[in-house]
Coordinates of C-alpha atoms (C1' of nucleotides) in Angstrom, one line a residue:
Chain A
M1 CA -20.9 10.2 11.6
Q2 CA -22.3 11.1 15.3
A3 CA -22.5 16.3 15.5
G4 CA -19.1 16.8 17.1
R5 CA -17.2 13.7 16.8
L6 CA -13.8 13.1 15.2
S7 CA -13.9 10.7 12.5
W8 CA -10.8 8.8 12.8
K9 CA -9.8 10.7 10.0
D10 CA -10.4 14.2 11.0
V11 CA -7.8 13.6 13.8
R12 CA -6.0 11.3 10.7
E13 CA -5.6 14.9 9.3
A14 CA -5.4 17.2 12.8
I15 CA -1.7 15.3 12.6
H16 CA -1.2 16.1 9.0
E17 CA -2.4 19.1 9.7
W18 CA 0.4 19.7 12.3
I19 CA 3.3 17.9 10.9
L20 CA 2.3 20.1 7.6
S21 CA 2.6 23.2 9.5
G22 CA 5.7 22.6 11.6
R23 CA 4.7 22.3 15.1
Y24 CA 6.0 18.8 14.4
G25 CA 9.3 18.5 12.1
P26 CA 11.8 15.1 10.7
G27 CA 12.5 13.9 13.6
D28 CA 10.0 15.1 16.5
K29 CA 8.2 13.6 18.6
L30 CA 4.0 13.3 18.6
P31 CA 2.3 12.8 22.0
R32 CA 1.4 10.1 23.3
D33 CA -1.6 9.5 21.4
A34 CA -3.6 9.2 25.1
D35 CA -2.2 12.9 25.5
I36 CA -3.3 13.4 21.8
A37 CA -6.6 12.3 22.6
V38 CA -6.7 14.3 25.4
E39 CA -6.2 17.5 23.8
L40 CA -8.8 16.8 20.2
A41 CA -11.7 15.5 21.9
C42 CA -11.5 11.9 20.9
A43 CA -11.5 7.8 22.4
R44 CA -7.1 7.1 22.7
S45 CA -9.2 3.8 20.0
T46 CA -9.7 6.8 17.3
V47 CA -6.4 8.1 17.4
Q48 CA -4.3 4.6 17.0
R49 CA -6.5 4.1 13.9
A50 CA -5.0 7.7 13.0
M51 CA -1.6 6.5 13.7
Q52 CA -1.3 3.4 12.1
D53 CA -2.9 5.1 8.8
L54 CA -0.2 7.9 9.3
S55 CA 2.5 4.7 9.9
D56 CA 1.4 3.0 7.2
S57 CA 1.7 5.7 4.9
G58 CA 5.2 6.0 5.2
I59 CA 4.4 9.6 7.3
V60 CA 5.5 8.9 11.1
E61 CA 6.9 6.6 12.7
R62 CA 5.3 4.4 15.3
R63 CA 7.7 2.4 18.6
R64 CA 5.8 0.5 21.7
K65 CA 7.2 2.3 25.0
G66 CA 9.1 5.2 22.5
G67 CA 6.6 6.0 21.1
T68 CA 5.4 7.6 17.7
R69 CA 7.7 10.4 15.8
V70 CA 7.9 12.3 12.3
R71 CA 9.9 10.1 9.7
Q72 CA 13.9 11.5 9.2
D73 CA 13.7 10.3 5.2
P74 CA 10.2 10.4 4.6
V75 CA 9.8 8.2 1.4
V76 CA 6.9 7.8 -1.1
R77 CA 5.6 4.9 -0.6
A78 CA 3.0 4.1 -4.3
T79 CA 1.0 1.6 -4.5
L80 CA 0.8 0.1 -7.3
D81 CA -2.4 -2.8 -9.0
I82 CA -1.7 -4.4 -11.7
P83 CA -4.0 -6.0 -12.7
I84 CA -4.5 -9.6 -15.7
T85 CA -3.7 -7.7 -19.1
R86 CA -7.7 -8.6 -20.4
R87 CA -9.1 -6.4 -18.0
E88 CA -6.4 -3.8 -18.0
I89 CA -6.0 -3.9 -21.9
E90 CA -10.2 -3.7 -22.2
D91 CA -10.4 -0.8 -18.8
R92 CA -8.5 1.3 -21.8
G93 CA -11.3 0.5 -24.0
G94 CA -9.1 -1.3 -27.0
L95 CA -9.6 -5.0 -27.7
Y96 CA -8.2 -7.4 -27.1
D97 CA -6.0 -10.2 -28.4
Y98 CA -3.8 -13.5 -27.2
R99 CA -1.4 -15.8 -28.8
L100 CA 0.6 -18.4 -27.9
I101 CA 4.1 -18.7 -29.5
E102 CA 5.5 -20.8 -26.7
R103 CA 4.8 -23.8 -24.6
S104 CA 7.8 -26.1 -24.1
F105 CA 9.3 -28.5 -20.3
G106 CA 12.4 -27.5 -19.6
K107 CA 14.5 -26.7 -16.9
P108 CA 14.7 -23.1 -16.3
P109 CA 17.6 -20.5 -17.0
R110 CA 19.9 -19.2 -13.4
A111 CA 18.6 -16.6 -13.2
V112 CA 15.3 -17.6 -13.0
R113 CA 16.4 -20.8 -10.8
I114 CA 17.4 -16.9 -8.3
A115 CA 14.2 -15.1 -8.3
M116 CA 12.7 -18.0 -7.1
N117 CA 15.0 -19.2 -4.5
L118 CA 15.4 -22.6 -6.1
S119 CA 18.9 -24.5 -5.2
D120 CA 18.2 -27.6 -8.0
A121 CA 16.1 -27.5 -11.2
P122 CA 12.8 -28.9 -12.3
D123 CA 11.6 -29.0 -14.7
M124 CA 8.8 -26.6 -15.4
L125 CA 7.0 -25.4 -18.0
R126 CA 7.5 -22.6 -19.6
I127 CA 5.5 -20.5 -22.7
E128 CA 5.7 -17.6 -23.8
A129 CA 2.7 -16.0 -25.2
L130 CA 1.6 -12.8 -26.4
H131 CA -1.1 -10.0 -25.1
L132 CA -2.4 -7.7 -27.6
C133 CA -4.7 -4.5 -27.6
D134 CA -6.7 -3.1 -30.7
G135 CA -4.3 -5.6 -32.5
R136 CA -1.0 -4.7 -32.2
P137 CA 1.3 -6.2 -29.4
Y138 CA 0.9 -5.0 -25.4
I139 CA 2.5 -7.6 -23.7
F140 CA 5.0 -10.0 -23.8
E141 CA 5.8 -12.6 -21.0
D142 CA 8.6 -15.1 -21.3
R143 CA 7.0 -17.2 -18.1
W144 CA 8.1 -20.4 -16.3
V145 CA 5.6 -22.2 -14.2
C146 CA 7.0 -24.7 -11.3
T147 CA 4.3 -27.5 -12.3
T148 CA 5.1 -29.6 -9.0
T149 CA 3.3 -26.7 -6.7
A150 CA 0.4 -25.7 -10.1
P151 CA -0.2 -28.8 -11.7
N152 CA -3.3 -28.0 -12.8
I153 CA -1.8 -25.5 -15.3
L154 CA -1.0 -28.9 -17.5
K155 CA -4.8 -29.7 -17.8
V156 CA -6.0 -26.1 -19.6
D157 CA -5.8 -26.1 -22.9
L158 CA -3.0 -22.3 -22.5
S159 CA -4.1 -22.0 -26.7
R160 CA -7.4 -20.8 -26.2
D161 CA -6.2 -19.7 -22.3
S162 CA -3.8 -17.3 -21.1
A163 CA -2.0 -18.5 -18.7
N164 CA -2.0 -14.8 -16.7
E165 CA -5.1 -15.0 -16.2
W166 CA -6.1 -18.7 -15.2
L167 CA -2.4 -18.4 -12.3
V168 CA -3.9 -15.9 -11.4
R169 CA -7.7 -16.9 -10.9
N170 CA -6.7 -20.8 -9.9
A171 CA -2.9 -20.5 -8.4
P172 CA -3.9 -17.5 -5.7
Y173 CA -0.3 -16.7 -3.8
T174 CA 0.9 -15.8 -0.2
R175 CA 4.0 -13.8 -0.9
F176 CA 5.0 -12.4 -4.2
E177 CA 8.0 -10.6 -5.4
V178 CA 8.0 -7.1 -8.3
K179 CA 10.8 -6.1 -9.8
F180 CA 10.5 -2.5 -12.9
F181 CA 13.3 -2.7 -15.2
A182 CA 14.3 -0.8 -18.4
L183 CA 15.7 -3.1 -21.0
N184 CA 16.3 -2.5 -25.1
A185 CA 14.7 -4.8 -27.4
D186 CA 16.8 -7.6 -28.8
Q187 CA 16.4 -9.1 -32.2
R188 CA 13.6 -11.4 -31.7
T189 CA 11.3 -9.2 -28.8
A190 CA 11.9 -6.3 -31.5
E191 CA 9.3 -8.4 -34.2
L192 CA 7.6 -9.4 -32.0
M193 CA 6.8 -6.4 -30.7
A194 CA 6.0 -4.9 -33.6
T195 CA 9.2 -2.3 -32.9
T196 CA 12.7 -1.4 -33.5
P197 CA 15.5 -3.4 -31.9
R198 CA 17.4 -1.7 -29.4
S199 CA 13.9 0.2 -28.3
A200 CA 12.8 0.6 -24.3
L201 CA 10.7 -1.6 -23.0
L202 CA 9.1 -2.1 -19.4
A203 CA 9.7 -5.7 -18.2
I204 CA 7.7 -6.2 -15.1
E205 CA 9.2 -9.7 -13.2
R206 CA 7.2 -11.5 -11.5
T207 CA 7.6 -13.9 -8.9
T208 CA 5.0 -15.7 -6.7
W209 CA 4.7 -18.0 -4.0
L210 CA 2.2 -20.9 -2.1
D211 CA 3.6 -20.6 1.3
D212 CA 7.6 -21.3 0.1
R213 CA 7.0 -22.9 -2.6
P214 CA 7.3 -21.0 -6.1
I215 CA 4.8 -20.9 -8.5
T216 CA 5.5 -18.4 -11.6
H217 CA 8.0 -16.5 -12.6
V218 CA 7.3 -14.1 -16.0
T219 CA 9.0 -11.1 -16.9
A220 CA 6.5 -9.0 -19.2
I221 CA 7.9 -7.3 -21.9
A222 CA 5.4 -3.6 -22.7
A223 CA 5.3 -2.3 -25.8
P224 CA 6.6 0.8 -26.5
G225 CA 5.3 3.9 -24.9
Y226 CA 4.3 1.8 -21.3
R227 CA 2.9 3.2 -18.4
L228 CA 2.5 1.9 -15.3
L229 CA 0.6 4.6 -13.1
S230 CA 0.4 5.6 -9.4
R231 CA -2.2 7.9 -7.6
S232 CA -2.5 9.9 -4.3
Chain B
M1 CA -1.3 -12.2 22.6
Q2 CA -3.8 -14.1 25.5
A3 CA -3.8 -17.9 25.3
G4 CA -6.6 -19.0 22.6
R5 CA -7.6 -15.9 21.6
L6 CA -6.7 -15.8 18.7
S7 CA -5.6 -12.1 17.0
W8 CA -7.5 -10.2 13.4
K9 CA -4.1 -11.8 11.3
D10 CA -4.9 -15.2 12.6
V11 CA -8.0 -14.5 11.4
R12 CA -7.4 -13.2 8.0
E13 CA -5.1 -15.5 7.7
A14 CA -7.5 -18.2 8.8
I15 CA -10.4 -16.1 5.5
H16 CA -7.6 -16.1 4.0
E17 CA -7.5 -20.4 3.8
W18 CA -11.1 -21.0 2.6
I19 CA -10.0 -18.9 0.2
L20 CA -7.3 -20.8 -1.0
S21 CA -8.6 -23.6 -0.5
G22 CA -11.7 -23.3 -2.9
R23 CA -14.3 -22.6 0.1
Y24 CA -14.9 -19.2 -1.6
G25 CA -14.2 -18.8 -5.5
P26 CA -13.8 -15.5 -7.1
G27 CA -16.8 -13.9 -6.7
D28 CA -18.5 -16.2 -4.4
K29 CA -20.3 -14.3 -1.1
L30 CA -18.4 -14.9 2.5
P31 CA -21.2 -14.7 5.4
R32 CA -21.3 -11.5 7.2
D33 CA -18.5 -10.0 9.5
A34 CA -20.5 -11.4 12.7
D35 CA -21.1 -15.4 11.8
I36 CA -17.9 -15.6 11.2
A37 CA -16.4 -13.8 13.9
V38 CA -19.4 -17.1 16.0
E39 CA -17.0 -19.3 14.0
L40 CA -13.8 -18.1 14.3
A41 CA -15.2 -17.7 18.1
C42 CA -13.8 -13.6 18.6
A43 CA -15.3 -10.5 18.2
R44 CA -17.0 -9.2 15.4
S45 CA -14.9 -5.8 15.3
T46 CA -11.7 -9.2 14.9
V47 CA -13.1 -9.9 11.4
Q48 CA -13.6 -6.4 10.7
R49 CA -10.0 -5.6 11.2
A50 CA -8.9 -9.1 9.1
M51 CA -11.4 -8.1 6.5
Q52 CA -10.2 -4.4 6.2
D53 CA -6.2 -5.8 5.5
L54 CA -7.7 -8.8 3.4
S55 CA -10.0 -5.3 1.0
D56 CA -6.6 -3.5 1.5
S57 CA -4.5 -6.2 -0.6
G58 CA -7.0 -6.7 -2.7
I59 CA -8.3 -9.6 -2.2
V60 CA -12.0 -9.8 -1.6
E61 CA -14.0 -6.1 -1.3
R62 CA -16.2 -5.0 0.6
R63 CA -20.2 -3.4 0.7
R64 CA -22.3 -1.8 3.7
K65 CA -25.2 -4.0 2.9
G66 CA -23.7 -6.0 -0.2
G67 CA -21.9 -8.1 2.4
T68 CA -17.9 -9.1 1.3
R69 CA -17.1 -11.8 -1.5
V70 CA -14.2 -12.6 -2.7
R71 CA -12.7 -10.8 -6.0
Q72 CA -13.4 -11.3 -9.9
D73 CA -10.1 -10.3 -10.6
P74 CA -7.0 -10.1 -8.3
V75 CA -4.3 -7.7 -9.2
V76 CA -1.5 -7.8 -7.7
R77 CA -0.8 -5.1 -5.6
A78 CA 2.5 -3.9 -4.7
T79 CA 3.8 -1.3 -2.6
L80 CA 7.2 1.0 -3.4
D81 CA 9.4 2.9 -1.4
I82 CA 10.6 5.4 -3.5
P83 CA 13.6 6.8 -0.8
I84 CA 15.7 10.0 -0.5
T85 CA 17.9 9.2 -3.5
R86 CA 20.9 9.9 -0.9
R87 CA 19.2 8.1 1.2
E88 CA 18.7 4.8 -1.3
I89 CA 22.7 4.6 -2.0
E90 CA 24.1 4.9 0.9
D91 CA 21.0 1.2 1.8
R92 CA 23.1 0.0 -1.1
G93 CA 26.4 1.0 0.8
G94 CA 27.1 3.7 -1.9
L95 CA 29.3 6.7 -1.7
Y96 CA 26.4 9.4 -3.0
D97 CA 27.4 12.0 -4.6
Y98 CA 25.6 14.8 -6.4
R99 CA 26.6 17.6 -8.7
L100 CA 24.7 20.8 -9.8
I101 CA 23.9 21.1 -13.5
E102 CA 22.0 24.0 -14.5
R103 CA 19.9 26.0 -12.1
S104 CA 17.1 28.7 -14.4
F105 CA 14.2 30.3 -14.6
G106 CA 11.2 29.6 -17.6
K107 CA 8.3 28.9 -18.5
P108 CA 7.7 24.7 -17.2
P109 CA 6.6 22.4 -21.3
R110 CA 3.9 21.3 -21.6
A111 CA 4.0 17.9 -20.9
V112 CA 5.1 19.4 -17.4
R113 CA 1.9 22.4 -16.9
I114 CA 0.0 19.4 -18.4
A115 CA 1.1 16.8 -15.6
M116 CA 0.8 19.4 -13.1
N117 CA -3.1 20.2 -13.9
L118 CA -2.4 24.2 -15.0
S119 CA -4.1 26.2 -17.9
D120 CA -1.6 28.9 -17.3
A121 CA 2.3 28.8 -17.1
P122 CA 4.0 30.5 -14.2
D123 CA 7.8 31.2 -14.8
M124 CA 9.1 27.8 -12.8
L125 CA 12.5 27.1 -11.1
R126 CA 14.1 24.2 -13.4
I127 CA 16.6 22.0 -11.6
E128 CA 18.9 19.1 -13.5
A129 CA 21.2 17.4 -11.2
L130 CA 23.2 15.0 -11.4
H131 CA 23.1 11.8 -8.2
L132 CA 26.2 9.0 -8.2
C133 CA 26.8 6.4 -6.5
D134 CA 30.8 5.7 -5.7
G135 CA 32.0 8.4 -8.5
R136 CA 29.2 6.4 -11.2
P137 CA 26.5 8.4 -12.0
Y138 CA 23.4 6.9 -10.9
I139 CA 20.1 8.6 -10.5
F140 CA 19.5 12.5 -13.6
E141 CA 16.6 14.4 -12.4
D142 CA 15.3 17.1 -13.9
R143 CA 12.9 18.9 -11.9
W144 CA 10.3 21.9 -12.1
V145 CA 9.0 23.6 -9.0
C146 CA 6.7 25.7 -8.3
T147 CA 7.6 28.7 -6.5
T148 CA 4.1 30.3 -6.1
T149 CA 4.3 26.9 -4.0
A150 CA 7.3 26.2 -2.3
P151 CA 9.5 29.3 -2.1
N152 CA 11.9 29.0 0.1
I153 CA 14.3 26.7 -2.4
L154 CA 14.4 30.2 -3.9
K155 CA 16.8 30.2 -0.7
V156 CA 18.3 27.1 -1.4
D157 CA 21.6 26.6 -2.7
L158 CA 21.6 24.3 -4.6
S159 CA 24.5 23.5 -5.5
R160 CA 25.7 22.1 -1.9
D161 CA 22.4 20.9 -1.3
S162 CA 19.9 18.5 -3.0
A163 CA 16.8 20.1 -4.5
N164 CA 15.3 15.9 -4.1
E165 CA 16.3 16.1 -0.1
W166 CA 15.6 19.9 0.5
L167 CA 11.6 19.1 -1.4
V168 CA 11.1 15.6 0.7
R169 CA 12.3 17.8 4.4
N170 CA 10.7 20.4 3.3
A171 CA 8.1 20.7 1.7
P172 CA 5.1 18.4 2.5
Y173 CA 2.3 17.6 -0.2
T174 CA -0.9 16.1 0.8
R175 CA -1.5 14.6 -3.0
F176 CA 1.2 12.8 -5.4
E177 CA 1.2 10.4 -9.0
V178 CA 3.9 8.7 -9.8
K179 CA 4.5 7.0 -13.2
F180 CA 7.1 4.5 -14.7
F181 CA 8.8 4.4 -18.1
A182 CA 11.4 2.8 -19.8
L183 CA 12.6 5.8 -22.6
N184 CA 16.2 5.5 -25.2
A185 CA 19.2 7.5 -23.7
D186 CA 19.4 10.7 -25.9
Q187 CA 22.8 12.1 -27.2
R188 CA 23.1 14.2 -23.5
T189 CA 21.6 12.2 -21.2
A190 CA 24.0 9.0 -22.9
E191 CA 26.6 11.7 -22.1
L192 CA 25.1 12.3 -18.5
M193 CA 24.1 8.5 -17.0
A194 CA 28.6 7.8 -18.6
T195 CA 26.6 5.0 -21.4
T196 CA 26.0 5.1 -25.2
P197 CA 22.6 6.6 -26.5
R198 CA 20.0 4.6 -27.2
S199 CA 20.4 2.7 -23.9
A200 CA 17.3 1.2 -22.1
L201 CA 16.7 3.9 -18.9
L202 CA 13.9 3.6 -16.5
A203 CA 12.7 7.1 -16.4
I204 CA 10.2 7.4 -12.4
E205 CA 8.2 10.5 -13.3
R206 CA 6.8 12.5 -9.9
T207 CA 4.5 15.1 -9.9
T208 CA 3.2 16.3 -5.9
W209 CA 0.7 18.5 -4.5
L210 CA 0.3 20.5 -1.9
D211 CA -4.2 20.3 -1.8
D212 CA -3.6 21.3 -4.6
R213 CA -1.4 23.3 -6.2
P214 CA 1.6 22.4 -7.8
I215 CA 4.9 21.8 -6.1
T216 CA 7.2 20.2 -8.7
H217 CA 7.3 16.9 -11.2
V218 CA 10.9 15.7 -11.6
T219 CA 12.2 13.3 -14.0
A220 CA 14.5 10.8 -12.7
I221 CA 16.2 9.1 -15.6
A222 CA 17.6 5.7 -13.9
A223 CA 21.4 4.8 -15.4
P224 CA 21.5 1.1 -17.2
G225 CA 20.7 -2.0 -15.3
Y226 CA 18.8 0.1 -11.4
R227 CA 15.8 -2.5 -11.0
L228 CA 12.8 -1.5 -8.6
L229 CA 11.6 -4.2 -6.6
S230 CA 8.2 -4.6 -4.3
R231 CA 8.4 -7.5 -2.0
S232 CA 5.6 -9.6 -0.5
Chain C
dA1 C1' -46.0 -2.3 -13.9
dC2 C1' -44.1 2.0 -11.9
dT3 C1' -43.1 5.0 -9.1
dC4 C1' -41.3 5.4 -4.4
dA5 C1' -41.7 5.9 0.3
dT6 C1' -39.5 3.0 4.3
dA7 C1' -37.5 -1.3 6.3
dA8 C1' -33.6 -4.5 6.5
dT9 C1' -29.7 -5.4 6.3
dA10 C1' -24.1 -5.3 6.9
dA11 C1' -20.4 -2.7 6.8
dG12 C1' -18.8 0.9 8.7
dT13 C1' -17.4 3.7 12.8
dA14 C1' -17.0 5.8 18.1
dG15 C1' -15.9 4.9 22.5
dC16 C1' -14.4 2.2 26.9
dT17 C1' -12.6 -1.3 29.5
dA18 C1' -9.1 -4.3 29.9
dC19 C1' -4.5 -7.3 29.3
dT20 C1' -0.4 -7.5 26.5
dT21 C1' 3.7 -6.7 24.5
dA22 C1' 8.1 -4.3 23.0
dT23 C1' 11.5 -1.6 24.3
dT24 C1' 13.3 2.2 27.6
dA25 C1' 15.1 3.6 32.0
dT26 C1' 15.6 2.3 36.9
dG27 C1' 18.6 0.6 40.7
dT28 C1' 20.1 -2.8 43.2
dC29 C1' 25.0 -6.1 43.6
dA30 C1' 28.7 -7.4 42.2
Chain D
dT1 C1' 32.0 0.6 37.0
dG2 C1' 28.8 -2.7 34.4
dA3 C1' 25.3 -6.4 34.3
dC4 C1' 21.0 -8.1 35.2
dA5 C1' 17.0 -8.3 36.6
dT6 C1' 12.9 -4.7 38.2
dA7 C1' 9.6 -1.6 37.0
dA8 C1' 7.5 1.7 34.1
dT9 C1' 6.4 3.2 29.4
dA10 C1' 3.3 3.7 25.4
dA11 C1' 1.9 1.6 21.2
dG12 C1' -0.8 -3.4 20.1
dT13 C1' -4.3 -6.4 20.2
dA14 C1' -9.3 -8.5 21.2
dG15 C1' -14.0 -7.9 23.3
dC16 C1' -18.1 -5.4 24.0
dT17 C1' -21.8 -1.7 23.0
dA18 C1' -24.1 1.5 20.1
dC19 C1' -24.3 4.2 16.9
dT20 C1' -24.1 5.8 11.3
dT21 C1' -24.7 4.5 6.7
dA22 C1' -24.4 3.2 2.1
dT23 C1' -27.1 -0.2 -0.2
dT24 C1' -30.7 -3.4 -1.9
dA25 C1' -35.3 -4.8 -0.6
dT26 C1' -40.0 -5.2 0.3
dG27 C1' -44.4 -2.7 -0.1
dA28 C1' -47.9 0.4 -1.0
dG29 C1' -50.1 3.6 -3.2
dT30 C1' -50.9 5.1 -8.3

DNA sequence: ACTCATAATAAGTAGCTACTTATTATGTCA
DNA sequence: TGACATAATAAGTAGCTACTTATTATGAGT
């Protein structure tokens, strides 16, 4: 960085500081980008970048002509990375193992059709599989794959390669939806996860689409003690 | 937009399309920004913006001199907005109500000190409160507030105003950490949440800091059926 | 071969100009 | 007074130049 120049991150911090210090409180209107640029002696484009970042972080709200104001009701905006399960386990230093439990065809249940936003219900590939960390159940996945959108999955030997990994690598999506919730283990899930019935388990439900055609819907149920983490 | 010109979003979509179509697969190196600019007949700065966005979405990885490559192990990067609880309930069309259960002082338990990254344990403000939606328990929060970092909270009448709201508005943070996990309701929690013991509940644990001083640590336990949602 | 300085490279950043677009304010006419 | 066209405004975008920085490749000297 050239000496004396402010980077857009410096500008972001300066403006954030104004907000933290109360110079501009929730709901207050900030000066126009151009005026801030003059005050801080930098280019408007630098202020623009800084403001865009503050806007992305949910700290300010920007509207054309309306200007920039500090958000009334700040939100905590958390970014979560959900990696491939094998990767996640290996990154924790665990030994990954995978077991296919079921592979079949059929009509998905109503809940899955609703999640996929489908009215009619074509037959889909259904996969149940278990991901293990150091030999212990880690994540159980119950998946439906739309074979019209991702026909190549039919050629994959799912007893060797997990659908999780294959899809992420071979069926890129343009849109997705994720839900997190807690559920009590039923008899079967408890057995699969080597825990007791009614144990609280974290479920991560994901649906992906390629444009408007659904690719897959998966309910990933994590072992007891599983924690999803997001920083900064 | 001036006719014939490509916006950076167009460029992003064009590059994304190259990846979706397999022209560039996982691990492959993409051309330099400058060459893409020539190919698409736009400015390098436009490619830069598009690439930055693809990088933020976890689709490509960029390194100075190393160039840009398609990520080997794509991650699902989900962005969650966690609003003020009152706001969340009102946005769903529910009637918000709030009840303070306990306000006291004391040393936080070890788990809280660890989460806050503190070795010694000063006395902190402890708050237990219930947020209700249409008269039914919605979220129970168990909170510790570091009164050296946020002393003004001592002046607040917490039986009227929730610490959740006051802190979000008056104690801006520079850093935070969020954890999601499932837990079985214990006897007391079950009573508070009007559910049965051992019910699976989603817990959202949040810690915020102002620079390196912890502000607050809260465990928010949501009622059965609660779902956290993230789109796109 | 091996180390280390140097060059080359590709992304990142800052500044400028010019134009576009969404939105709000205004002022005219019925 | 109200509806509606018009002007003004502030952010958003595109293009250009120039420079910086991190990283990799190279090549000289031991």
